[in-house]
Short mmCIF file of C-alpha atoms and ligand atoms in Angstrom, two decimals:
data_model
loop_
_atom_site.label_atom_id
_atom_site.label_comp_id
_atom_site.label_asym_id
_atom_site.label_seq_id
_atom_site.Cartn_x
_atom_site.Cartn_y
_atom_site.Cartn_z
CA UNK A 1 -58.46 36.87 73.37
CA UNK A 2 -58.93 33.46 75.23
CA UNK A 3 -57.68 32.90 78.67
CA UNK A 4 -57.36 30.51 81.11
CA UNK A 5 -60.11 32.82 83.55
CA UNK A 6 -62.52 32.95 80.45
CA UNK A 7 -62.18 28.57 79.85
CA UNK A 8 -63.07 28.44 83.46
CA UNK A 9 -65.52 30.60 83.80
CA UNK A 10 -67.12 28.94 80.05
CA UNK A 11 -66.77 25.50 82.34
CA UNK A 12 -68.59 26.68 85.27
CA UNK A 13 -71.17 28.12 83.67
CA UNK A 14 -72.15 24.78 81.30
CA UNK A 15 -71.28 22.74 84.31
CA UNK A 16 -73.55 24.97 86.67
CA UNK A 17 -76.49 24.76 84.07
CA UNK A 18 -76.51 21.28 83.30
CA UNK A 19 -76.07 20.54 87.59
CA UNK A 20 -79.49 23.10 87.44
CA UNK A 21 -81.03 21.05 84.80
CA UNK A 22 -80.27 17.76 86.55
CA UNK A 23 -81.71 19.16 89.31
CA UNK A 24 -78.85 19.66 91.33
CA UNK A 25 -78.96 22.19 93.54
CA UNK A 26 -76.30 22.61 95.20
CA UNK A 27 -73.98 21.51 92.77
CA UNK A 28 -75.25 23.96 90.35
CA UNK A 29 -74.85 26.92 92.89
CA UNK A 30 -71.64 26.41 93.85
CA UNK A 31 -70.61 26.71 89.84
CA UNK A 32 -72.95 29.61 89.25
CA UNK A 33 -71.78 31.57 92.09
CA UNK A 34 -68.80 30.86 91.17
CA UNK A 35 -69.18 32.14 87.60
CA UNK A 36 -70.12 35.46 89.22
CA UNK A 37 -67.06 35.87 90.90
CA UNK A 38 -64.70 35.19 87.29
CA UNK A 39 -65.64 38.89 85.86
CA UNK A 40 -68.48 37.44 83.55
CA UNK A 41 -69.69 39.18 80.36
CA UNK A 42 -73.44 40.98 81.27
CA UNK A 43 -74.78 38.20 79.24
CA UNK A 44 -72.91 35.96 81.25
CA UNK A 45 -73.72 36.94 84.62
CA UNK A 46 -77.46 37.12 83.20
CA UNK A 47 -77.28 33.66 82.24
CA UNK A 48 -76.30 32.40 85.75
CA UNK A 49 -78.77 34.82 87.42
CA UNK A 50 -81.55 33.05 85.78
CA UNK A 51 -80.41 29.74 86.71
CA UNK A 52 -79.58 31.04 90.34
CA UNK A 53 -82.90 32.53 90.34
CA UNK A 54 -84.40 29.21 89.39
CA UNK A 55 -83.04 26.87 92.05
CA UNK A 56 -83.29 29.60 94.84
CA UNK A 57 -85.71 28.32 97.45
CA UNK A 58 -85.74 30.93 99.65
CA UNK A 59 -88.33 34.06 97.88
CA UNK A 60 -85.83 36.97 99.30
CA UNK A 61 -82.67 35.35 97.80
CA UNK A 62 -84.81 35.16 94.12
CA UNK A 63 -85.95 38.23 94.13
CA UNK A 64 -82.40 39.69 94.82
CA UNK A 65 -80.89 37.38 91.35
CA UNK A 66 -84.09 38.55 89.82
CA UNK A 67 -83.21 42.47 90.77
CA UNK A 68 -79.36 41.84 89.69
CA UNK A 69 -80.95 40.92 86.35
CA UNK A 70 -83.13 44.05 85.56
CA UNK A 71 -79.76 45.76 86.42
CA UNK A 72 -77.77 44.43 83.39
CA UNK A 73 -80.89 43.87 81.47
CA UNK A 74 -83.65 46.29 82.47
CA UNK A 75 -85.81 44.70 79.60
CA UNK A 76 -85.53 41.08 80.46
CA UNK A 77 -88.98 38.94 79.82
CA UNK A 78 -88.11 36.20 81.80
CA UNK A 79 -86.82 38.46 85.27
CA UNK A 80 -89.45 40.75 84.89
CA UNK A 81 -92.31 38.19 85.16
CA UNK A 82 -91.14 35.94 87.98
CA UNK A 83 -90.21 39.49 89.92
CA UNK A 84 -94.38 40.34 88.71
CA UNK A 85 -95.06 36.72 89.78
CA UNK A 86 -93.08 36.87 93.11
CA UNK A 87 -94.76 40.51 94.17
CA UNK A 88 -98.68 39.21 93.41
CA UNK A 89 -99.10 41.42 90.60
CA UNK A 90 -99.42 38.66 88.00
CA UNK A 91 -100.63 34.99 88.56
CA UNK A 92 -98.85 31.96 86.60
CA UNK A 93 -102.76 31.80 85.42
CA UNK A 94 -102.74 34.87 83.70
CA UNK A 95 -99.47 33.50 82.10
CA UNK A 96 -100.86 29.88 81.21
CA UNK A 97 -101.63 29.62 77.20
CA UNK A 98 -105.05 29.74 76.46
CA UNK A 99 -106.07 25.56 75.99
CA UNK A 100 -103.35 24.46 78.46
CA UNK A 101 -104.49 21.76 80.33
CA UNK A 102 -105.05 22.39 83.85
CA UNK A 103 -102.07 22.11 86.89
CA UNK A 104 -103.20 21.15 90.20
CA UNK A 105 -100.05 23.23 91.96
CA UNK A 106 -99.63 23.31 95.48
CA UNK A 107 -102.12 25.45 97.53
CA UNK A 108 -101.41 29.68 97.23
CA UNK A 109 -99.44 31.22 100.05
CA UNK A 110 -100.69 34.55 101.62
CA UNK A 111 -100.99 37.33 98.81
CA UNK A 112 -98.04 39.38 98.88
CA UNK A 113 -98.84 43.27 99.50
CA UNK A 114 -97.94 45.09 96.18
CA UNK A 115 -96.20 47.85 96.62
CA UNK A 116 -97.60 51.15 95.06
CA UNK A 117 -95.66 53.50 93.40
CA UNK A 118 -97.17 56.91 91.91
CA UNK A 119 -95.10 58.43 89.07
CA UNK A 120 -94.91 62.15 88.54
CA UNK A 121 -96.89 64.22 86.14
CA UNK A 122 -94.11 66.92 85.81
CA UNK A 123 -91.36 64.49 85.34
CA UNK A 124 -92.37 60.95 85.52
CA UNK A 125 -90.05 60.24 87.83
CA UNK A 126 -91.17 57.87 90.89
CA UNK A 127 -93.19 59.77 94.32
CA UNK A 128 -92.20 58.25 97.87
CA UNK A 129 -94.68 58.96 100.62
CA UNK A 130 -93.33 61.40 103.02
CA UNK A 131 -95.06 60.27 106.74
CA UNK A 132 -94.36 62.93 108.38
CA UNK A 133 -95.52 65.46 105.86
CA UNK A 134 -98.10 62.87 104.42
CA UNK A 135 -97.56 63.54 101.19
CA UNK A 136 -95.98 62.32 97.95
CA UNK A 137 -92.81 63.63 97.16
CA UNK A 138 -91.10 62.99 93.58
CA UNK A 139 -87.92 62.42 94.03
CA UNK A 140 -86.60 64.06 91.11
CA UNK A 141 -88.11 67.60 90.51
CA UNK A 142 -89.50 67.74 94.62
CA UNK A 143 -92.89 68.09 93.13
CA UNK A 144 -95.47 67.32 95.60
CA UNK A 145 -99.20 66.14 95.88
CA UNK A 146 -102.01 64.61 98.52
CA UNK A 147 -102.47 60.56 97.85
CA UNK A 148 -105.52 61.18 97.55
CA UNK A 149 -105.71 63.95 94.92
CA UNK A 150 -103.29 61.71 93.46
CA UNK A 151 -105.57 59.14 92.38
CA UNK A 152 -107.87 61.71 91.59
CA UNK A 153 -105.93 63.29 89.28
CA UNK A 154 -105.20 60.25 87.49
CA UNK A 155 -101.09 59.57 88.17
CA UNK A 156 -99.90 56.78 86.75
CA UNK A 157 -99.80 54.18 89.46
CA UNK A 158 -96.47 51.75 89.22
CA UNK A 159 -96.76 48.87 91.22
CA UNK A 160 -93.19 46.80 92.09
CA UNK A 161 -90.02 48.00 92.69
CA UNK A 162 -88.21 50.29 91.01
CA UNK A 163 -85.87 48.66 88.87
CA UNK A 164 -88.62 47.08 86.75
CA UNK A 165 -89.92 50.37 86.45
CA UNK A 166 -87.41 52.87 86.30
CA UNK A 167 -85.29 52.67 83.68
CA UNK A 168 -88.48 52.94 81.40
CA UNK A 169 -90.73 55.23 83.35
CA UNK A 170 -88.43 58.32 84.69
CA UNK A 171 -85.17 57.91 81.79
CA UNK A 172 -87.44 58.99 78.93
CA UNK A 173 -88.67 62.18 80.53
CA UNK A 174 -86.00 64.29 80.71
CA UNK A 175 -87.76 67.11 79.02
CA UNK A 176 -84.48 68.72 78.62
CA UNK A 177 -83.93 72.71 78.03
CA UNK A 178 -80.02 71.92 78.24
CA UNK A 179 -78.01 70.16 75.87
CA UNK A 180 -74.58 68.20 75.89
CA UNK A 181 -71.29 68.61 74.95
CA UNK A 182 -68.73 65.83 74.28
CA UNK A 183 -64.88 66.71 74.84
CA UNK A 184 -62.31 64.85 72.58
CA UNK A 185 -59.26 65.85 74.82
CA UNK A 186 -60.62 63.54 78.00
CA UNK A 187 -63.32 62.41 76.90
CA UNK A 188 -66.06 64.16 79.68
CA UNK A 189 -69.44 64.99 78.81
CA UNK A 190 -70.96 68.11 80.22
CA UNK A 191 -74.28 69.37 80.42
CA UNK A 192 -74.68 73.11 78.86
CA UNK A 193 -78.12 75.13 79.52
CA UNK A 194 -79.78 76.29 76.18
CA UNK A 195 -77.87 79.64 75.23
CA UNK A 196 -74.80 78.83 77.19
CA UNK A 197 -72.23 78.15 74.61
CA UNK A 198 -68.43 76.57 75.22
CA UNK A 199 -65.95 77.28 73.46
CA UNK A 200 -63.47 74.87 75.68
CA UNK A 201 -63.79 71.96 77.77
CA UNK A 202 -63.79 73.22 81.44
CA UNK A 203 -61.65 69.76 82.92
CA UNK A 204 -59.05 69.71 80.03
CA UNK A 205 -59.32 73.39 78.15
CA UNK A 206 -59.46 71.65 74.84
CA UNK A 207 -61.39 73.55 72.50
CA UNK A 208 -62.40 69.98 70.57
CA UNK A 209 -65.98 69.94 72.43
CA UNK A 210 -69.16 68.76 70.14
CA UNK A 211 -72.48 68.51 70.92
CA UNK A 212 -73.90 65.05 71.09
CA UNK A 213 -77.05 63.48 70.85
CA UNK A 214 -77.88 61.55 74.01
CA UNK A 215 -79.08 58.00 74.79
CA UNK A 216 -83.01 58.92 75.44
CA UNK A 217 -82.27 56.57 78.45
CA UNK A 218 -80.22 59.04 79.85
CA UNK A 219 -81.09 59.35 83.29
CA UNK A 220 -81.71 62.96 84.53
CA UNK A 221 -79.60 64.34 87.79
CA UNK A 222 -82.31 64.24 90.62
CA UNK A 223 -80.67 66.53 93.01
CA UNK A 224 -77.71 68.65 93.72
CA UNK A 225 -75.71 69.78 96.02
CA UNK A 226 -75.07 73.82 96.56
CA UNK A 227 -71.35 75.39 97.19
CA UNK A 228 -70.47 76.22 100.42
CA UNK A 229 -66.83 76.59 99.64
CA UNK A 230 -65.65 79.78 97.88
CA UNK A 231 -62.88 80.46 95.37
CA UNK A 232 -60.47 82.05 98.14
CA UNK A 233 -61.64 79.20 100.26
CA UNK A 234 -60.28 76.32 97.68
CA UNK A 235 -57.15 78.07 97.18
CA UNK A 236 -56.21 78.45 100.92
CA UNK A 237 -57.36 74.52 101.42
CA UNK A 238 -55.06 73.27 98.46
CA UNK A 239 -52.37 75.84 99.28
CA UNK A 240 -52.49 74.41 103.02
CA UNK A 241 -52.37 70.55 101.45
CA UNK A 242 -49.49 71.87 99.67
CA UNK A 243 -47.81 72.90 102.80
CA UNK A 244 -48.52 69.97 104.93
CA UNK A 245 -46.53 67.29 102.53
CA UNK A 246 -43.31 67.00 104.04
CA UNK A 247 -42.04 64.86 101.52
CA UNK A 248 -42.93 67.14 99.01
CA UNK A 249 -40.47 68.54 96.60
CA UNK A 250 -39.38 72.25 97.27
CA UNK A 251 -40.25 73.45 93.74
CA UNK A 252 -43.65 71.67 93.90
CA UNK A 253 -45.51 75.13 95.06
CA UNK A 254 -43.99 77.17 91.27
CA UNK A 255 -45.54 74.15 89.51
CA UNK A 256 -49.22 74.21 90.68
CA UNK A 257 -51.08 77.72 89.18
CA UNK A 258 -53.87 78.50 92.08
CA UNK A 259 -55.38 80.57 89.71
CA UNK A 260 -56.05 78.28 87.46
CA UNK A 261 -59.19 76.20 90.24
CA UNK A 262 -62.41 76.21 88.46
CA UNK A 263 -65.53 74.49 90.30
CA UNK A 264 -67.61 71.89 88.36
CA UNK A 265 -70.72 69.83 89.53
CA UNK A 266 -69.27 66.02 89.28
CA UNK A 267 -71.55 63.56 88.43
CA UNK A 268 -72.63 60.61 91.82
CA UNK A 269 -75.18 57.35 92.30
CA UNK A 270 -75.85 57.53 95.54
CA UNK A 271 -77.57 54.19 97.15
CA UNK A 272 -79.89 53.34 99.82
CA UNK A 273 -79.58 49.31 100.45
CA UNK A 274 -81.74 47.46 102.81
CA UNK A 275 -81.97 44.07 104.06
CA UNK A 276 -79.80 41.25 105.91
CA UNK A 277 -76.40 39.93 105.59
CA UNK A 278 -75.84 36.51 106.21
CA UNK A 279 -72.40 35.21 107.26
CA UNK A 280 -70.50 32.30 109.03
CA UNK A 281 -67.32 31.57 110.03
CA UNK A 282 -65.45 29.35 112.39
CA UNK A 283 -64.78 30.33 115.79
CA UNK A 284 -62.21 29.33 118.22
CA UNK A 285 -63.71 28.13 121.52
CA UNK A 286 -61.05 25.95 123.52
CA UNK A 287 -58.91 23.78 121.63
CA UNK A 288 -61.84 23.40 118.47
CA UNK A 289 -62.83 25.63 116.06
CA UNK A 290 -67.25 26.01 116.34
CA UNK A 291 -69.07 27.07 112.85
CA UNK A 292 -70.75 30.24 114.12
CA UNK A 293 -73.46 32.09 111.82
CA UNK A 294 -75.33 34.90 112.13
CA UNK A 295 -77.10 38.19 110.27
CA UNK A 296 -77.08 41.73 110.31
CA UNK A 297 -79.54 44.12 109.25
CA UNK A 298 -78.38 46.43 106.80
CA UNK A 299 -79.79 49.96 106.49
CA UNK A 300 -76.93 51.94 104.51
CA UNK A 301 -78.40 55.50 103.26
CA UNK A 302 -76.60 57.14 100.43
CA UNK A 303 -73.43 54.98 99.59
CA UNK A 304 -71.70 57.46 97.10
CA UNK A 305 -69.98 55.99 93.83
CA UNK A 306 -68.00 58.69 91.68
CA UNK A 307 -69.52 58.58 87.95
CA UNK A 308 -67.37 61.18 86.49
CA UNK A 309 -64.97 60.04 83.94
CA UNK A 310 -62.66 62.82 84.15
CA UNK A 311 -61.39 62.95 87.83
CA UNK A 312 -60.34 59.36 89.06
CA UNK A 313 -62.90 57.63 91.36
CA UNK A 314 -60.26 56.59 94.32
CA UNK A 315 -59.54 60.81 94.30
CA UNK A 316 -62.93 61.81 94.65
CA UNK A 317 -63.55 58.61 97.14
CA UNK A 318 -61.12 60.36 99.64
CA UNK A 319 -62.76 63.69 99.80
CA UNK A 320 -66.42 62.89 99.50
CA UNK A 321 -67.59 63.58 103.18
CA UNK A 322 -70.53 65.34 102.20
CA UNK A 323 -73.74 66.09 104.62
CA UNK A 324 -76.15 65.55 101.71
CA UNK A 325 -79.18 67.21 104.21
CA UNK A 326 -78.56 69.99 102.25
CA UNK A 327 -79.58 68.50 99.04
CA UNK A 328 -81.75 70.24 96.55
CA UNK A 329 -84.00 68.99 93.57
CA UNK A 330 -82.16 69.41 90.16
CA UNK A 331 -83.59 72.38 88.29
CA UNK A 332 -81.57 73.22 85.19
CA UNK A 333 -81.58 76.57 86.60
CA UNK A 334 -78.83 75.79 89.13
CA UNK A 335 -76.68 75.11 86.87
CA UNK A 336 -76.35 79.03 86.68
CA UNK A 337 -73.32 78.68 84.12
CA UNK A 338 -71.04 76.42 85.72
CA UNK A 339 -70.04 73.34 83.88
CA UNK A 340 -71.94 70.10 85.18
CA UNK A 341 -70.50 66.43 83.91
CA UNK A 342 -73.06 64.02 82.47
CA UNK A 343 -72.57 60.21 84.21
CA UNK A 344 -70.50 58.24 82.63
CA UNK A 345 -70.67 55.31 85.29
CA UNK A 346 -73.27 53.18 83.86
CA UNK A 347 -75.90 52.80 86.39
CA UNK A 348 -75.86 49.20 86.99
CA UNK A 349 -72.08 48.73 87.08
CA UNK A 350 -72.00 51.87 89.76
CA UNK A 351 -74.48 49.58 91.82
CA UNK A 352 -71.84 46.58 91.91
CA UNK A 353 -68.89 49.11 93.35
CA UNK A 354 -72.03 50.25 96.01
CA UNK A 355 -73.18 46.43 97.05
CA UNK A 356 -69.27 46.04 97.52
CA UNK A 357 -68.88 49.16 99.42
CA UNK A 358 -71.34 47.63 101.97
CA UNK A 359 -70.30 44.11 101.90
CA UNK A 360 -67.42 45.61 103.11
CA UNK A 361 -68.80 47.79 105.45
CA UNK A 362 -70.74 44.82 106.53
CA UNK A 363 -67.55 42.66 107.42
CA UNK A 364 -65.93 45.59 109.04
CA UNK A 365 -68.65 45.63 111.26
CA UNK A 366 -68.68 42.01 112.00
CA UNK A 367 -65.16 41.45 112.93
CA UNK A 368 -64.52 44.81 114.83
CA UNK A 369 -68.38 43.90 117.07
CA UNK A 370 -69.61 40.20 116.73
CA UNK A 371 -66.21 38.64 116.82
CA UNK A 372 -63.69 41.11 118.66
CA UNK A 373 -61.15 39.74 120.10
CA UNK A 374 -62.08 36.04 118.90
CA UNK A 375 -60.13 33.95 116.81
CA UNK A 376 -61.90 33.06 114.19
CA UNK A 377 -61.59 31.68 110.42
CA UNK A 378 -63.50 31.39 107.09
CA UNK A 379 -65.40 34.13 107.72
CA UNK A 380 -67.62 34.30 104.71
CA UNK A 381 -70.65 36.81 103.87
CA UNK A 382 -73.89 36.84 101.78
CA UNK A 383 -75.45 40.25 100.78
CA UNK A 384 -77.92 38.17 98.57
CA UNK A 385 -80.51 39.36 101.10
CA UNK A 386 -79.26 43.05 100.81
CA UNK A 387 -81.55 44.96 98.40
CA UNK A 388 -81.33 48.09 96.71
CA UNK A 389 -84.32 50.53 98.01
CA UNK A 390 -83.65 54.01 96.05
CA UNK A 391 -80.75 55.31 93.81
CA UNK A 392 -80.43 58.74 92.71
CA UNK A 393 -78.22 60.64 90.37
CA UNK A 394 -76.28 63.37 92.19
CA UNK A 395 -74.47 66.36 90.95
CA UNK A 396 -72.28 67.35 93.45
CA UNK A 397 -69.66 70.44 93.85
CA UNK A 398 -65.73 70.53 93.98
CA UNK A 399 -62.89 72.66 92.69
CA UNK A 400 -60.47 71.44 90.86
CA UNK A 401 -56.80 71.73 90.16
CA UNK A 402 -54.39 70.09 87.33
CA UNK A 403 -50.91 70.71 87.40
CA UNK A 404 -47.70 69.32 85.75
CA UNK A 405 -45.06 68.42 87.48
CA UNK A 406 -42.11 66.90 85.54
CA UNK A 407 -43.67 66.22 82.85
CA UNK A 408 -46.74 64.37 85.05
CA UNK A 409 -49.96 65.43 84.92
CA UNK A 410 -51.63 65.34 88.24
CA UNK A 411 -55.14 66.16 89.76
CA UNK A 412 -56.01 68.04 92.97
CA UNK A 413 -60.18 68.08 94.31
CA UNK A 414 -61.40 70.44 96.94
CA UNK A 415 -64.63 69.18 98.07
CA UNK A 416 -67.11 72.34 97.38
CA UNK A 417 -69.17 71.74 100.58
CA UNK A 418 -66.32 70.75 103.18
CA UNK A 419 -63.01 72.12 101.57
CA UNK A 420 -61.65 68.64 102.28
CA UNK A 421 -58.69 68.06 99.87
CA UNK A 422 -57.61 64.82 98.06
CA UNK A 423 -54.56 65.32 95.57
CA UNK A 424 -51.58 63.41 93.83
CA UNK A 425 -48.68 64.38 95.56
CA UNK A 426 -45.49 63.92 94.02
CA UNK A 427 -42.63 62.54 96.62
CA UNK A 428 -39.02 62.86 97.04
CA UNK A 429 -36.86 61.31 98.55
CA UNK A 430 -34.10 64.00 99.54
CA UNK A 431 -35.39 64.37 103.53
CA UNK A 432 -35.11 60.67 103.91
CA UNK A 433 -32.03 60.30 102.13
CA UNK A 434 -30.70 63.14 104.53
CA UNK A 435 -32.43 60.64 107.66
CA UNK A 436 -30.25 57.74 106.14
CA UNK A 437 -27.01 60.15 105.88
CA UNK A 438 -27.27 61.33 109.15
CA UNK A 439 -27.83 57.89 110.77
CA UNK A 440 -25.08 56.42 108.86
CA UNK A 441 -23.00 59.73 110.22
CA UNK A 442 -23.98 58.39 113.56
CA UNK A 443 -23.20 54.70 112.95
CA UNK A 444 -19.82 56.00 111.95
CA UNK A 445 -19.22 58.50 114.87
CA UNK A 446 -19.48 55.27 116.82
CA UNK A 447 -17.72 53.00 115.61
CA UNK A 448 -14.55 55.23 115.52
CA UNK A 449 -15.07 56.13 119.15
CA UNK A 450 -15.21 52.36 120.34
CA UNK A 451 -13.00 51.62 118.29
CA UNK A 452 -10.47 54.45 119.70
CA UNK A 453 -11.77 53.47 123.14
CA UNK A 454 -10.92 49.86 122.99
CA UNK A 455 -7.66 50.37 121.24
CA UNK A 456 -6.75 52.96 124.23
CA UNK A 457 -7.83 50.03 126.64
CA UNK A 458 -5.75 48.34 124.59
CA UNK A 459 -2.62 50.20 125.21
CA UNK A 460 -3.70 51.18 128.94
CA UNK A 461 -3.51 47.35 129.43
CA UNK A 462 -0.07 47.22 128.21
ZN1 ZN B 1 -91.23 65.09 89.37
ZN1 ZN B 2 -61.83 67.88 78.12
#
């Protein structure tokens, strides 16, 4: 299907190449940026990455293009050699084919310090260094070592960031003992220990569930979250949400079976973003408006985006205020028989809801500090310079509640930590149709009385 969105974006891509290829810059980025904006294909928005990349002249902005790439293409030659290139860890020398003739290029900068990265021997997944405890941590299992027996022991050391490296390193290694299950009623995937069995889908209670064979790129939950929040707990919470609508219909409490909560571990990618946001805007000072810019440093920990394809994102975005402190490492084992949901979020497209979620975050905090109480204008942001520093894979607890009401089906979440509820509610109308009767009662009531006290004026007068 051809539309007019997909013959402009087609336009502003050839138009933004062949302004990159003419060597115009800023021609070229105002199509390409544009092009990013239009909903491009991945291959698309790879394509105008790598031109982005090309004419960037600032090294933070490239490497940011360069990191959106490995997102959408974790394999790509061409982003994962400049990014190699950019961090020091390989020289366009080591590139050059043998017999090339020789480039007098401009002098070398400083060397850029290469980050190290250890990987872990029980999982592969990638250590951090823990200062305070001064050791490595994986971030997956919560296995831990010395640095230095580290390099003794011969772990694998990754240099560069994690998104060149993760998506090969850590995905393969899931040496799983549990297996999944695929439901054909909604579709969810759920993650079964070895020698659990399931008869039925726990979201839907179809009994169509199959076991699939998964992507070996799969990648594994890192840590999860324990329940705080018991059965009895849930119902009271959703029984007290029940109560609390006062728009809600009178035979809305028969409808929803209490009984009927179940928990389940729903599938996160939570974020940690670093860096700067650029913005500018024009500010009213007297009778002119002034361009104003500025930046703010970004340090967001654990932006949440909802990977489960069973319960709608915008329900579980209203009840996820979860203290994550009380995170633990994944272990199969915690599982203990309750039904876990497998991602279904890709990875790189939950990253694109996150870098909005703090763009926005970002301008909230703009207008409501830097310009309060200005007027102001084309306000306009860049989270180029915002960069992702760690993602992990959450599994994270709620109840949950389906129930039909006139022939709706509708979803209610407890949050297993905090009891907070989120729900579909339906409405009626009946209270404020009794408001509008009784203020039209009202209306009446007076116009009958002026009018009876002007037409006894009336006659008085006579
Ligand atoms: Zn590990
Ligand atoms: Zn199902």
């Amino acid at each position: 299907m051809s539309t007019s969105t997909d013959d402009s974006l087609r336009l502003c891509l050839t138009t933004g190449i062949a302004a990159a290829k003419a060597g115009d810059k800023h021609q070229a980025r105002l199509y390409l940026e544009r092009v990013l904006r239009l909903q491009p294909s991945p291959e698309e928005r790879v394509q105008a990455l790598l031109y982005l990349q090309e004419i960037a002249d600032d090294p933070v902005e490239r490497r940011a293009y360069l990191e959106q790439i490995l997102i959408f293409d974790p394999a790509n030659p061409t982003a994962r050699q400049e990014l190699a290139i950019l961090e020091g860890r390989l020289t366009r020398d080591q590139l050059r084919a043998p017999g090339a003739s020789e480039e007098t290029g401009p002098a070398p900068g400083p060397e850029p310090v290469p980050s190290r990265r250890f990987v872990c021997k029980n999982c592969g997944g990638i250590m951090r260094f823990d200062p305070w405890k001064g050791r490595l941590i994986c971030q997956y299992c919560g296995h831990t070592i010395l640095p230095s027996e580290a390099v003794q022991a011969g772990y694998v050391v990754v240099e560069g960031d994690f998104l060149t490296t993760l998506p090969t390193e850590a995905g393969h290694r899931w040496q799983r003992q549990s297996y999944v299950v695929q439901c054909a009623g909604c579709g969810s995937r759920i993650i079964l220990s070895e020698g659990q069995f399931s008869a039925s889908c726990p979201f839907c209670g179809s009994p169509q569930v199959a076991r699939i064979e998964l992507d070996p790129d799969v990648i594994p939950p890192h840590a999860i979250l324990p329940f705080r929040v018991s059965q009895e707990q849930a119902v009271a919470a959703v029984q007290e949400w029940l109560g609390s609508g006062w728009f809600a219909p009178a035979d809305l409490r028969r409808a929803v079976r209490l009984a009927s909560i179940r928990r389940a571990y729903l599938p996160f990618w939570a974020f940690d973003f670093i860096g700067t946001v650029k913005w500018n805007a024009l500010v009213q000072g007297g009778s002119e408006w002034r361009p104003t810019a500025d930046a703010l440093s970004i340090f967001e920990e654990n932006v949440l985006v909802p990977a489960s394809a069973t319960v709608p994102a915008t329900l579980l975005e209203q009840a996820m205020d979860f203290d994550l402190h009380e995170l633990e490492p994944f272990a199969e084992e915690k599982l203990a028989g309750w039904p876990a949901e497998l991602y279904q979020v890709s990875l790189a497209d939950a990253s694109i809801r996150a870098r909005e979620r703090v763009a926005h975050m970002a301008r909230r905090r703009i207008t409501g500090d830097f310009l309060a109480g200005k007027s102001y204008r084309a306000l306009s942001l860049s989270t180029h310079m915002v960069n992702i520093d760690r993602f992990q894979h959450l599994l994270l607890p709620f109840w949950l509640l389906s129930y039909r009401y006139r022939d709706q089906l509708r979803q209610v979440v407890v949050n297993g930590q905090t009891g907070k509820v989120a729900g579909e509610l339906p409405r009626t109308y009946a209270p404020l149709l009794i408001l509008a009767g009784l203020a039209l009662a009202v209306i009446a009531a007076f116009a009958v009385l002026i009018y009876l006290i002007t037409s006894s004026g009336g006659l008085g007068a006579l």
